[in-house]
GROMACS .gro file of C-alpha atoms in nm:
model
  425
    1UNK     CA    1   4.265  -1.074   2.856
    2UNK     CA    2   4.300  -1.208   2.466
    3UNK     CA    3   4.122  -1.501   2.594
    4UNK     CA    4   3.856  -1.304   2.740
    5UNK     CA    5   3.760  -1.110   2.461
    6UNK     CA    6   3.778  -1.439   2.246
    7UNK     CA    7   3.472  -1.584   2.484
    8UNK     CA    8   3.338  -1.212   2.471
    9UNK     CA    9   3.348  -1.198   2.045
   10UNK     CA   10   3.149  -1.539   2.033
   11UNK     CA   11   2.868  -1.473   2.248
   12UNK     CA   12   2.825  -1.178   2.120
   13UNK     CA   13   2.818  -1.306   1.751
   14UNK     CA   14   2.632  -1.569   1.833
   15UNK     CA   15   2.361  -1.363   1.963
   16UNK     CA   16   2.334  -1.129   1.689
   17UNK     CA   17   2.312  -1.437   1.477
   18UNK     CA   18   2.005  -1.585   1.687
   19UNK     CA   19   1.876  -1.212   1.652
   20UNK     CA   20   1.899  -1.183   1.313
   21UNK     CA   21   1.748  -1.531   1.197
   22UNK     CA   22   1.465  -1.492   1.453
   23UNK     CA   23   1.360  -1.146   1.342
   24UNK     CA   24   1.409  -1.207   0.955
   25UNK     CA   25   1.168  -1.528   0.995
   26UNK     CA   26   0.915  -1.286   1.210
   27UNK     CA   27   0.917  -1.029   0.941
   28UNK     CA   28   0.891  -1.269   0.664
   29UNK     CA   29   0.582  -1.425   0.845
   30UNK     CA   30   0.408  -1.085   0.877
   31UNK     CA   31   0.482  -0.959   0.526
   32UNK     CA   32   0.386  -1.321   0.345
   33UNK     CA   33   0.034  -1.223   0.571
   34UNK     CA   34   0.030  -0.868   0.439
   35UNK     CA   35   0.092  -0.945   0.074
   36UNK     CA   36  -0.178  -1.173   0.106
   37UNK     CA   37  -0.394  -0.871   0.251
   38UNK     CA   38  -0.292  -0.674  -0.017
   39UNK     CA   39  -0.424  -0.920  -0.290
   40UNK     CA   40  -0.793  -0.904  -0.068
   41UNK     CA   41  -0.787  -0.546  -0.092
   42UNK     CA   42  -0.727  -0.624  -0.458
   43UNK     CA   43  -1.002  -0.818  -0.518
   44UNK     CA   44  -1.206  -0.608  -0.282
   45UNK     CA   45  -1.142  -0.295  -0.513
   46UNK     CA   46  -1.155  -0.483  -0.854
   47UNK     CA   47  -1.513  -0.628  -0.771
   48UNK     CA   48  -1.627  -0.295  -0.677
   49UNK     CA   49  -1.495  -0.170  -1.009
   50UNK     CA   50  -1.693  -0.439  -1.231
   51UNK     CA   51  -1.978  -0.374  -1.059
   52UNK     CA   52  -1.930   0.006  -1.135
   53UNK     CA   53  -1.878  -0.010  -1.495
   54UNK     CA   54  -2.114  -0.300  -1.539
   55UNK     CA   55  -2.380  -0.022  -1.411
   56UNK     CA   56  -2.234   0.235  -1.569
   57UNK     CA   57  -2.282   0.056  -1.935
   58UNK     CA   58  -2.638  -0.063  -1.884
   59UNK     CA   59  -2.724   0.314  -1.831
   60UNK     CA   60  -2.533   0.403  -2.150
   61UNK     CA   61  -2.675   0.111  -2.384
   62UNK     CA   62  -3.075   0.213  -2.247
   63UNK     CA   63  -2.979   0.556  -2.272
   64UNK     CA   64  -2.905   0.427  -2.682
   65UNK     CA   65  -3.222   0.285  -2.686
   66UNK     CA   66  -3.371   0.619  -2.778
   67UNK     CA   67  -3.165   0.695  -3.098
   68UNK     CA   68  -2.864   0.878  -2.935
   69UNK     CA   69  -2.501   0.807  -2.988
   70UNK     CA   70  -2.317   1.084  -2.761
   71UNK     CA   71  -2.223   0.842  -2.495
   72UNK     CA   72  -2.109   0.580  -2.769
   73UNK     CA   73  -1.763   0.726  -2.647
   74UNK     CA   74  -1.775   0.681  -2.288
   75UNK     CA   75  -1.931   0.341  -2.305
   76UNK     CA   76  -1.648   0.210  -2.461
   77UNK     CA   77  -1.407   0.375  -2.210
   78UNK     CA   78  -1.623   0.184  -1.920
   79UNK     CA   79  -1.587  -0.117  -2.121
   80UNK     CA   80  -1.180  -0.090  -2.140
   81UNK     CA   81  -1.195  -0.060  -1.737
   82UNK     CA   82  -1.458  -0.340  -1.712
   83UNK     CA   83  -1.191  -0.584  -1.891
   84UNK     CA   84  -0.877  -0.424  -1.643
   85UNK     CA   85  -1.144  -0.502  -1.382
   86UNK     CA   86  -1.201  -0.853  -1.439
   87UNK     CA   87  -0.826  -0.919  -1.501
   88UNK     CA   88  -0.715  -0.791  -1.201
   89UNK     CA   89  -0.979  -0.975  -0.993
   90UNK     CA   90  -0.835  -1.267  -1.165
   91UNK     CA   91  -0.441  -1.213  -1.068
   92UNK     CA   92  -0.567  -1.163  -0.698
   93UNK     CA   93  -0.808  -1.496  -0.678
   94UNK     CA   94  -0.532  -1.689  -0.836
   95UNK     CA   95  -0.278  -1.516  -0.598
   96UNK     CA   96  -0.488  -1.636  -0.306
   97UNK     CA   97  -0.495  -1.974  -0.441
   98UNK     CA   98  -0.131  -2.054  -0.539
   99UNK     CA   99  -0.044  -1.954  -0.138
  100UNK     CA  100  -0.334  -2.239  -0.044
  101UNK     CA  101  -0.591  -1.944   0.161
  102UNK     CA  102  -0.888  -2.024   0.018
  103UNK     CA  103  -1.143  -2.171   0.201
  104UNK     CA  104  -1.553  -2.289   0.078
  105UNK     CA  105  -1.680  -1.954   0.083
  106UNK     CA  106  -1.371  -1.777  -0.118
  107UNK     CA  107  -1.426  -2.046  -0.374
  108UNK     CA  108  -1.758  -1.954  -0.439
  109UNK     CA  109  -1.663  -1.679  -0.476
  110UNK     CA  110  -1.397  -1.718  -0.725
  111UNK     CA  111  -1.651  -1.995  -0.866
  112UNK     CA  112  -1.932  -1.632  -0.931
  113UNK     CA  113  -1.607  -1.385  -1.060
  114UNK     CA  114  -1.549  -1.737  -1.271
  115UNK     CA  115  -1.913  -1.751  -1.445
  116UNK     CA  116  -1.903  -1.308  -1.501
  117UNK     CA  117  -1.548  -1.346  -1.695
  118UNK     CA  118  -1.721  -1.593  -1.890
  119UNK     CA  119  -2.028  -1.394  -1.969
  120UNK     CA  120  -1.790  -1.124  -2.076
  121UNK     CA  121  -1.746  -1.190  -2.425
  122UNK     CA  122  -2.101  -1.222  -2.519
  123UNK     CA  123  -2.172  -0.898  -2.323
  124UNK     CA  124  -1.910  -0.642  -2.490
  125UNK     CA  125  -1.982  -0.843  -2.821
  126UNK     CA  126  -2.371  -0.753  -2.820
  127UNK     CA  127  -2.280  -0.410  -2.624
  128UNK     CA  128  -2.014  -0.349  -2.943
  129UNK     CA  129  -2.301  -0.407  -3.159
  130UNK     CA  130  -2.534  -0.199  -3.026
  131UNK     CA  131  -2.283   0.077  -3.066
  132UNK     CA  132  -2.195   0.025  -3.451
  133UNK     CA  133  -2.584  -0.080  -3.531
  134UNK     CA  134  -2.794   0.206  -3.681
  135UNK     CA  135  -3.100   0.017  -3.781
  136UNK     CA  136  -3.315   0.111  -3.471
  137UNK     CA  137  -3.510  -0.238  -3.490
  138UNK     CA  138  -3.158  -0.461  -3.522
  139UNK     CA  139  -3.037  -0.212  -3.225
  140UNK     CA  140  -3.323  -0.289  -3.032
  141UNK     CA  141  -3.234  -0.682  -3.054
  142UNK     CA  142  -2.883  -0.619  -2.892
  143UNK     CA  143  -3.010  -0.413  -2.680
  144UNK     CA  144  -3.220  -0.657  -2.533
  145UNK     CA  145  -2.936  -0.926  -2.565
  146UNK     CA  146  -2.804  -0.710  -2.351
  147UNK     CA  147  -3.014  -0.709  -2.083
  148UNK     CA  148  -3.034  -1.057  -2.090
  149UNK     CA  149  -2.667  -1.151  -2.013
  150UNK     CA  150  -2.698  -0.802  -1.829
  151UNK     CA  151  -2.944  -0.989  -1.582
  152UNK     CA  152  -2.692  -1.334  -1.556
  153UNK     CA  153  -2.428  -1.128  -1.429
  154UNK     CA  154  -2.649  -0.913  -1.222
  155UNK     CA  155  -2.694  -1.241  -1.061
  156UNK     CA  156  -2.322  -1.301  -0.996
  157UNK     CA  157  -2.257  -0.941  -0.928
  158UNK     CA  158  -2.476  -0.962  -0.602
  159UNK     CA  159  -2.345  -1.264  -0.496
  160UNK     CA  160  -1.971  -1.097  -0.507
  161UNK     CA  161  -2.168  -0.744  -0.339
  162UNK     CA  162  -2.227  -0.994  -0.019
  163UNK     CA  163  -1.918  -1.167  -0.007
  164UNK     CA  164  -1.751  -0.827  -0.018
  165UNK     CA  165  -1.923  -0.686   0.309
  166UNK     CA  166  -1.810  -0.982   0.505
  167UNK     CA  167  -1.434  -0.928   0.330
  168UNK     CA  168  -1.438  -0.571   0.434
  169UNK     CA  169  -1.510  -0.673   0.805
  170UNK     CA  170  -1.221  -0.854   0.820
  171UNK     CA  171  -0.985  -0.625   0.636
  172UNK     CA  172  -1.083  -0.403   0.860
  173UNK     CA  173  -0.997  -0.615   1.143
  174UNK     CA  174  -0.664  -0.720   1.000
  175UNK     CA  175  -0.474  -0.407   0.993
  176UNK     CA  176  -0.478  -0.368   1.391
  177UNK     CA  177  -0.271  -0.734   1.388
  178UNK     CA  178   0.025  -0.591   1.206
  179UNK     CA  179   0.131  -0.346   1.467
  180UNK     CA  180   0.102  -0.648   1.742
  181UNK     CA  181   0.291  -0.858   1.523
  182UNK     CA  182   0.545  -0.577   1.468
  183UNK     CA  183   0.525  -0.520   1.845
  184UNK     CA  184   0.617  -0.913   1.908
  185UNK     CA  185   0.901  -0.881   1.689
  186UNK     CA  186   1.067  -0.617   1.855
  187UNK     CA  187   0.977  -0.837   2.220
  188UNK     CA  188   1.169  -1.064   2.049
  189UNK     CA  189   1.482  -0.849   1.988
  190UNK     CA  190   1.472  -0.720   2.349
  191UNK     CA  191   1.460  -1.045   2.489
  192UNK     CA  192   1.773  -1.133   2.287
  193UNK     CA  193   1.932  -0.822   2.347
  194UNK     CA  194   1.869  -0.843   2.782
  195UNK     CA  195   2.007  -1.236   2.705
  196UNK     CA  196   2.314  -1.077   2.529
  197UNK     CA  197   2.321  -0.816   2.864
  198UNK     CA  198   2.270  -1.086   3.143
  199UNK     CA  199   2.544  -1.333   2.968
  200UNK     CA  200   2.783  -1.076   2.928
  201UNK     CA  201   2.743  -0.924   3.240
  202UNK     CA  202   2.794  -1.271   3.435
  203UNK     CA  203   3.114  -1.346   3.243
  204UNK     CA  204   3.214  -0.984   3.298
  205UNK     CA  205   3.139  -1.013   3.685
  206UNK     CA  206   3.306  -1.326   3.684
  207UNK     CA  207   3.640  -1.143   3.586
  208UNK     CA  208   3.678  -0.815   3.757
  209UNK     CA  209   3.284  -0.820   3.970
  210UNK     CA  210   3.214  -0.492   3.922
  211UNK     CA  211   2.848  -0.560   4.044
  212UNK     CA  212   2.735  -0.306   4.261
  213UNK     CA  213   2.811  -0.042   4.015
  214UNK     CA  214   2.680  -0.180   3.780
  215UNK     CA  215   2.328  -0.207   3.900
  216UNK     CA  216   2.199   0.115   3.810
  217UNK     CA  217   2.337   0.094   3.460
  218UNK     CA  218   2.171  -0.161   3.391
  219UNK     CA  219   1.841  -0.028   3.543
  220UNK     CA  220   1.846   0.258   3.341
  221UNK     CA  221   1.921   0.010   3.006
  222UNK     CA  222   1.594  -0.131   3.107
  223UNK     CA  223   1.435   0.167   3.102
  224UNK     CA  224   1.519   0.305   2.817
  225UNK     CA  225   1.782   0.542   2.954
  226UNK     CA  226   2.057   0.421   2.701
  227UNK     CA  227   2.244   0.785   2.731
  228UNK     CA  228   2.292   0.653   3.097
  229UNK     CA  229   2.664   0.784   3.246
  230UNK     CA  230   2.772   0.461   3.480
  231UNK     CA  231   3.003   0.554   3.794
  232UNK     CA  232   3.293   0.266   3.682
  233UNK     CA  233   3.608   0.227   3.777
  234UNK     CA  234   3.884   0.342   3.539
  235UNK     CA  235   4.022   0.019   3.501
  236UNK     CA  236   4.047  -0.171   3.145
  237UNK     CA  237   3.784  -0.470   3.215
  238UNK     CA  238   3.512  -0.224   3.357
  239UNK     CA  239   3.581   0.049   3.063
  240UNK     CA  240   3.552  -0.280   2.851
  241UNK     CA  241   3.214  -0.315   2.985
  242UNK     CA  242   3.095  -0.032   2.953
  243UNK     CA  243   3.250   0.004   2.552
  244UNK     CA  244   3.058  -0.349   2.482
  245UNK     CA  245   2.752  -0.275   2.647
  246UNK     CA  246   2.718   0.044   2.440
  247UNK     CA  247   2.815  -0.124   2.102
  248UNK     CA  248   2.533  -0.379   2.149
  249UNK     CA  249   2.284  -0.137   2.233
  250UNK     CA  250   2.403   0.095   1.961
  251UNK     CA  251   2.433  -0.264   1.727
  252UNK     CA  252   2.027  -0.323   1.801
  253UNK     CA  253   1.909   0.051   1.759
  254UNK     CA  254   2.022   0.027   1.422
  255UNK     CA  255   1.873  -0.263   1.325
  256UNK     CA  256   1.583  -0.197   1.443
  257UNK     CA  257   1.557   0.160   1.232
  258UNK     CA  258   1.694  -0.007   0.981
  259UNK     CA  259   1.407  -0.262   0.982
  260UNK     CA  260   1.130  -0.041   1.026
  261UNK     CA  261   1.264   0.208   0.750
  262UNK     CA  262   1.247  -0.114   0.535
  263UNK     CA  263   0.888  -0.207   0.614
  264UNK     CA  264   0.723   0.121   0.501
  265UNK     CA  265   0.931   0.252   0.206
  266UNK     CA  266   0.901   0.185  -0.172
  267UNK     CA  267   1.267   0.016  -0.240
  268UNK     CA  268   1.277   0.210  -0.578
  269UNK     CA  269   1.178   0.559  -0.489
  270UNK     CA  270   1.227   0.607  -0.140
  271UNK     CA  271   0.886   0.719  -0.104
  272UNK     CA  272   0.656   0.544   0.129
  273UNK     CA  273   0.464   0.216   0.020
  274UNK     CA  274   0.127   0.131  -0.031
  275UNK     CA  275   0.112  -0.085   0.274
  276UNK     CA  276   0.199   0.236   0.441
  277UNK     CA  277  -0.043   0.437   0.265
  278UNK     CA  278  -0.335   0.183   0.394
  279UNK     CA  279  -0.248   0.225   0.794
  280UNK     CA  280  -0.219   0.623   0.741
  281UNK     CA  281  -0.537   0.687   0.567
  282UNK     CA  282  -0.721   0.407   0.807
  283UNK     CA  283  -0.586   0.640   1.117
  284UNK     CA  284  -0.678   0.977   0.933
  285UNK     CA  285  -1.033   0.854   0.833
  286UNK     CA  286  -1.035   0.690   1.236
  287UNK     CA  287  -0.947   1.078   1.309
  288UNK     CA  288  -1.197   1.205   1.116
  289UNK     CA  289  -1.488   0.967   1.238
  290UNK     CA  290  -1.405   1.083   1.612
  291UNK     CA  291  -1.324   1.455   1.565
  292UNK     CA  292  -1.427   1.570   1.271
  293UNK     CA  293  -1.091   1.676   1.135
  294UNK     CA  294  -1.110   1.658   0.737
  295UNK     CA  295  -0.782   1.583   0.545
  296UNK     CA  296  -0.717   1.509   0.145
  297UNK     CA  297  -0.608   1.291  -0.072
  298UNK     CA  298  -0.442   1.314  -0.479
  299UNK     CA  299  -0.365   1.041  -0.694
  300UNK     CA  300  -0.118   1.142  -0.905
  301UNK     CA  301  -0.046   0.964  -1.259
  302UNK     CA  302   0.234   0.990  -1.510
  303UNK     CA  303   0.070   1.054  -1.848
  304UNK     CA  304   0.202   0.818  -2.114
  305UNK     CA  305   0.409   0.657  -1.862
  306UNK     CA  306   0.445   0.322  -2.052
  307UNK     CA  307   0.582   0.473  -2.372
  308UNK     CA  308   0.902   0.574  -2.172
  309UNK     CA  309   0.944   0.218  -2.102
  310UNK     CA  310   0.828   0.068  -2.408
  311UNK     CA  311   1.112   0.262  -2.586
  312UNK     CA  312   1.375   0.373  -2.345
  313UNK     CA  313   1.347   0.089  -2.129
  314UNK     CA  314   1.301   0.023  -1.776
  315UNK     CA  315   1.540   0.153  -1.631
  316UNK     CA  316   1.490   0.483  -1.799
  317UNK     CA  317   1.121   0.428  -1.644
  318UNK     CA  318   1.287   0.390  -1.307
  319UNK     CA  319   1.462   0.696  -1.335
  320UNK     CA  320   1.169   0.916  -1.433
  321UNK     CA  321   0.998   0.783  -1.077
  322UNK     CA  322   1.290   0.870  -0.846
  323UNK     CA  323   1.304   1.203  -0.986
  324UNK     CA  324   0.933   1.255  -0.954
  325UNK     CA  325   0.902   1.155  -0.619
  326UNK     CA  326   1.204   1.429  -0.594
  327UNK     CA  327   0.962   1.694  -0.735
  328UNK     CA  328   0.666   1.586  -0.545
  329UNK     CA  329   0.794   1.646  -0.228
  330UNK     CA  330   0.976   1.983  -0.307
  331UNK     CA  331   0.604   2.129  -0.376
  332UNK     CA  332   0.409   1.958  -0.090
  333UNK     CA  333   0.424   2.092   0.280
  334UNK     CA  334   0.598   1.869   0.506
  335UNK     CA  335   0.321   1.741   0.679
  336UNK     CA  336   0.179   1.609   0.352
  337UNK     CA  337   0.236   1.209   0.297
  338UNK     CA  338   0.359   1.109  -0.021
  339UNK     CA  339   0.344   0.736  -0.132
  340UNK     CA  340   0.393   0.526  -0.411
  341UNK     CA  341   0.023   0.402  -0.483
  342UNK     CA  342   0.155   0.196  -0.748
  343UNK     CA  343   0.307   0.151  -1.075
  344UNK     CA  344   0.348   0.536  -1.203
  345UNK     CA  345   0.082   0.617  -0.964
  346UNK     CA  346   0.158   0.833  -0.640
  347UNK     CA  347  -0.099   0.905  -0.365
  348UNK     CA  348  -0.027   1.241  -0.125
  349UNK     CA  349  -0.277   1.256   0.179
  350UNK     CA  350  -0.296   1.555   0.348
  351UNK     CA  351  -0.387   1.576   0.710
  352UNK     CA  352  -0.631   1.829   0.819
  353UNK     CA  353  -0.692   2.018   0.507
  354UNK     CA  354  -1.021   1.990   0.279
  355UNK     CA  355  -0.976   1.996  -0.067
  356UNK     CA  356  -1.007   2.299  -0.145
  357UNK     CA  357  -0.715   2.356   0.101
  358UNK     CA  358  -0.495   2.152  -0.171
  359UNK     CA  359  -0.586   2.266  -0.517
  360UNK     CA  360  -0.316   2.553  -0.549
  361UNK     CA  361  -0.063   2.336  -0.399
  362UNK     CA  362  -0.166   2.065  -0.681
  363UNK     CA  363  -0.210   2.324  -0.949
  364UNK     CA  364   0.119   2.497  -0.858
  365UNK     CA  365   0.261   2.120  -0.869
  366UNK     CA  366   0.166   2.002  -1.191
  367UNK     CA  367   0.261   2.316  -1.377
  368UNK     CA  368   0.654   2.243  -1.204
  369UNK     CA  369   0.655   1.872  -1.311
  370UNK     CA  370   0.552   2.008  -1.693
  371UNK     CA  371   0.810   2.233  -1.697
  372UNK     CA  372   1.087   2.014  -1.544
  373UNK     CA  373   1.334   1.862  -1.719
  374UNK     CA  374   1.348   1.471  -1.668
  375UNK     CA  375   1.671   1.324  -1.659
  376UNK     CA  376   1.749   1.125  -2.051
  377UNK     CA  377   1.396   1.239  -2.125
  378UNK     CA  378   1.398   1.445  -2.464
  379UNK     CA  379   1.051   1.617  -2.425
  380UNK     CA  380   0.812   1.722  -2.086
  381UNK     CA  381   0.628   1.484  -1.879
  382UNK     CA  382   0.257   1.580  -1.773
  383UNK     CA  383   0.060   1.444  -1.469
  384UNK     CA  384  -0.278   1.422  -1.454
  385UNK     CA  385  -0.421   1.437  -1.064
  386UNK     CA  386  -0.745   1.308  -0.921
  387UNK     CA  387  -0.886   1.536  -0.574
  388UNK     CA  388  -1.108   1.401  -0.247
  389UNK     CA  389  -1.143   1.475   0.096
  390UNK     CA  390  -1.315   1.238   0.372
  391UNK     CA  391  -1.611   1.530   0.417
  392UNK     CA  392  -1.916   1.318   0.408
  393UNK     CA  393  -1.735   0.960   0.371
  394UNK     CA  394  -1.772   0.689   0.579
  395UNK     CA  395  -1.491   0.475   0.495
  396UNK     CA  396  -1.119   0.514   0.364
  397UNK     CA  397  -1.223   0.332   0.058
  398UNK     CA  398  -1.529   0.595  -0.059
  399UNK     CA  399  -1.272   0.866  -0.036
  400UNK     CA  400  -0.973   0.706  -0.286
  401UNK     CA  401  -1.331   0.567  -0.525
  402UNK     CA  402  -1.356   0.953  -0.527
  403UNK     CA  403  -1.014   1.039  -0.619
  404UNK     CA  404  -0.981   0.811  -0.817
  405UNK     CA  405  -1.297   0.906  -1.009
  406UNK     CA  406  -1.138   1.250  -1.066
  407UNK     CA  407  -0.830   1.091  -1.158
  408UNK     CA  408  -1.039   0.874  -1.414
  409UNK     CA  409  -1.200   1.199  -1.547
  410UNK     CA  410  -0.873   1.407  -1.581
  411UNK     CA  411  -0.682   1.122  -1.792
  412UNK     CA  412  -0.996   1.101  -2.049
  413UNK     CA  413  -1.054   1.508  -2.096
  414UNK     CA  414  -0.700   1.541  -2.210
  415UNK     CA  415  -0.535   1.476  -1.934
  416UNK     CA  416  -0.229   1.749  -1.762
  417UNK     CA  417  -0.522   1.829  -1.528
  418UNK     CA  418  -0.607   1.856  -1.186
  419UNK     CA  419  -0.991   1.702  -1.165
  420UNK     CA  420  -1.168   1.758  -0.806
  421UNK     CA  421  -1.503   1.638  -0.790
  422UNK     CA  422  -1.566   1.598  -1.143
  423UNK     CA  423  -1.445   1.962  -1.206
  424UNK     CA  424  -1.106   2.082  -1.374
  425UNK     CA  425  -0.932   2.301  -1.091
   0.00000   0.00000   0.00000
């Protein structure tokens, strides 16, 4: 019998083994292919912000033109999120080409966000001096300096407009693949595991040939009836059987929660991740387009975040985000999502509810986070939070430009605000 469970021990290591190495090469496949979709949707959102505040500016210096200064202020707040613009557009196109995916037409297009980071100088030097010139006629020169470079990186701008509709076709198409590449995985692990069953089973039959009533256990194993009662003997080898059979089973259940857990939760805060966020708020905007049903979404963003790191450190920083995530979802209903959007930012969608469904629950929730006291934190923490629904969208991506607007707007009136379509709730 020692001998016997020796031989028993081995396979079954050795199959957990193959498991494990096949699966952890799988998954590292599929997430080296989403972190590589998360840099497109990177660059995707970072063009669409240059080309935002690009806009936005031109308005503001011709609206100067005329002799007024009261949007001096907000220019240079749209030239602060150009600049963040342009660097992140940078970190993803040099992301994309340290992992070797470019191909002709992504180089062009790094070749057009190449020539606009160039032009960028020279643009916020002559949109600077437009803003500190009073002379009207010395104005009037930058102004049109302006324009000029203005109209070079109008150029580029378009050319990045068209690349971008063919990127968001294929984004699009991409996040489908994950679940089947998820789904293969898992194939995978069941064809190990029903290896692991057969081989067992053989050397088991071989000692004590219990076969006949074993048949319908292993049926219902195959279809998913694992709380199956098998009419054994009560001898040792087929109550060994049975014992193994179930710790395997038991053995791949867990890894397999374990895995998926893994996949969709922020390591640091427990809350879910931002590749998460992107398949949830793809199938509530698909839910939306069919039926109708409208749901919500808040940014949330720690004000000041960075000083707590800059002088307490990191892991004081890292603290402060566990214990918000804490608060969040002890004020949202439990069929609200919360995720880490990223960095001190936190996104809560909010299935069938329109915004004005969520602006007590927000209200209620920033006044709780002011008043709550942050662990190693001598003074309150404030959140500013940015409000959109999917009423009138018609993608995923117009909805979090609109929260995100909101959010914009509630950090630069003060911030500690809720902001829903460009109004203070």
């Amino acid at each position: 019998m020692k001998d016997r469970l020796k031989i028993y021990l081995v396979i079954v290591s050795i199959l957990f083994i193959a498991i494990h190495i096949t699966s952890e090469h799988l998954a590292k496949t599929v997430d080296e292919e989403v972190e590589i979709f998360n840099h497109h949707v990177s660059i995707f959102f970072n063009a669409h912000k240059i080309i935002y505040h690009i806009t936005a500016i031109q308005g503001g210096v011709y609206s100067l033109e005329y002799g007024s200064f009261k949007d001096a202020d907000q220019i240079k707040s749209h030239l602060k999120e150009l600049e963040r613009g342009i660097e992140g557009l940078s970190e993803g196109i040099s992301f994309i080409y340290l992992n070797g995916m470019d191909d002709e037409e992504f180089r062009q297009y790094a070749q057009n966000t190449e020539a606009i980071k160039n032009l960028y100088p020279k643009y916020i030097t002559h949109v600077n001096a437009v803003l500190a010139e009073d002379d009207v006629k010395l104005r009037q020169k930058q102004i049109e300096e302006v324009a000029e470079i203005g109209e070079r990186m109008g150029y580029f701008i378009r050319e990045l407009d068209n690349y971008m509709d063919v990127q968001h076709t294929e984004i699009s198409a991409f996040l489908p693949t994950i679940t089947d590449k998820m789904r293969f995985i898992r194939n995978v692990s069941g064809i190990f595991l029903w290896g692991a069953i057969v081989i067992l089973s053989i050397v088991y039959f071989y000692s004590c040939k219990p076969l006949f009533r074993l048949l319908p256990y292993l049926s219902a194993i195959r279809n998913g009836e694992y709380d199956f009662k098998p009419e054994l003997d009560n001898t040792r080898c087929e109550n060994e059987i049975e014992s193994t059979l179930k710790a395997v089973i038991s053995r791949i259940n867990d890894s397999e929660k374990s895995s998926s857990a893994l996949s969709i939760l922020d390591p640091l805060t427990g809350a879910y991740n931002r590749r998460y966020f992107d398949m949830r708020i793809s199938e509530e905007m698909s839910r939306y387009s069919r039926h109708g049903t409208i749901f919500s979404l808040s940014i949330i963003d720690i004000d000041f975040f960075k000083k707590i790191n800059d002088t307490l450190g990191h892991q004081a920083g890292d603290l402060v985000l566990r214990e918000m995530v804490a608060v969040i979802r002890n004020n949202v209903r439990e069929t609200d999502i919360v995720t880490r959007y990223g960095g001190e930012e936190f996104a809560v969608l909010s299935p069938y509810t329109p915004k004005s469904g969520v602006l007590t629950l927000v209200e209620r929730l920033r006044g709780v986070v002011e008043g709550y006291k942050f662990s190693g934190l001598d003074h309150s923490l404030t959140i500013s939070i940015g409000i959109a629904d999917s009423a009138g969208k018609r993608t995923a991506e117009h909805i979090i430009e609109d929260a995100d607007a909101s959010l914009y707007i509630a950090k630069n009136s003060g911030r500690n605000k809720c902001v829903v379509a460009g109004a203070a709730a």
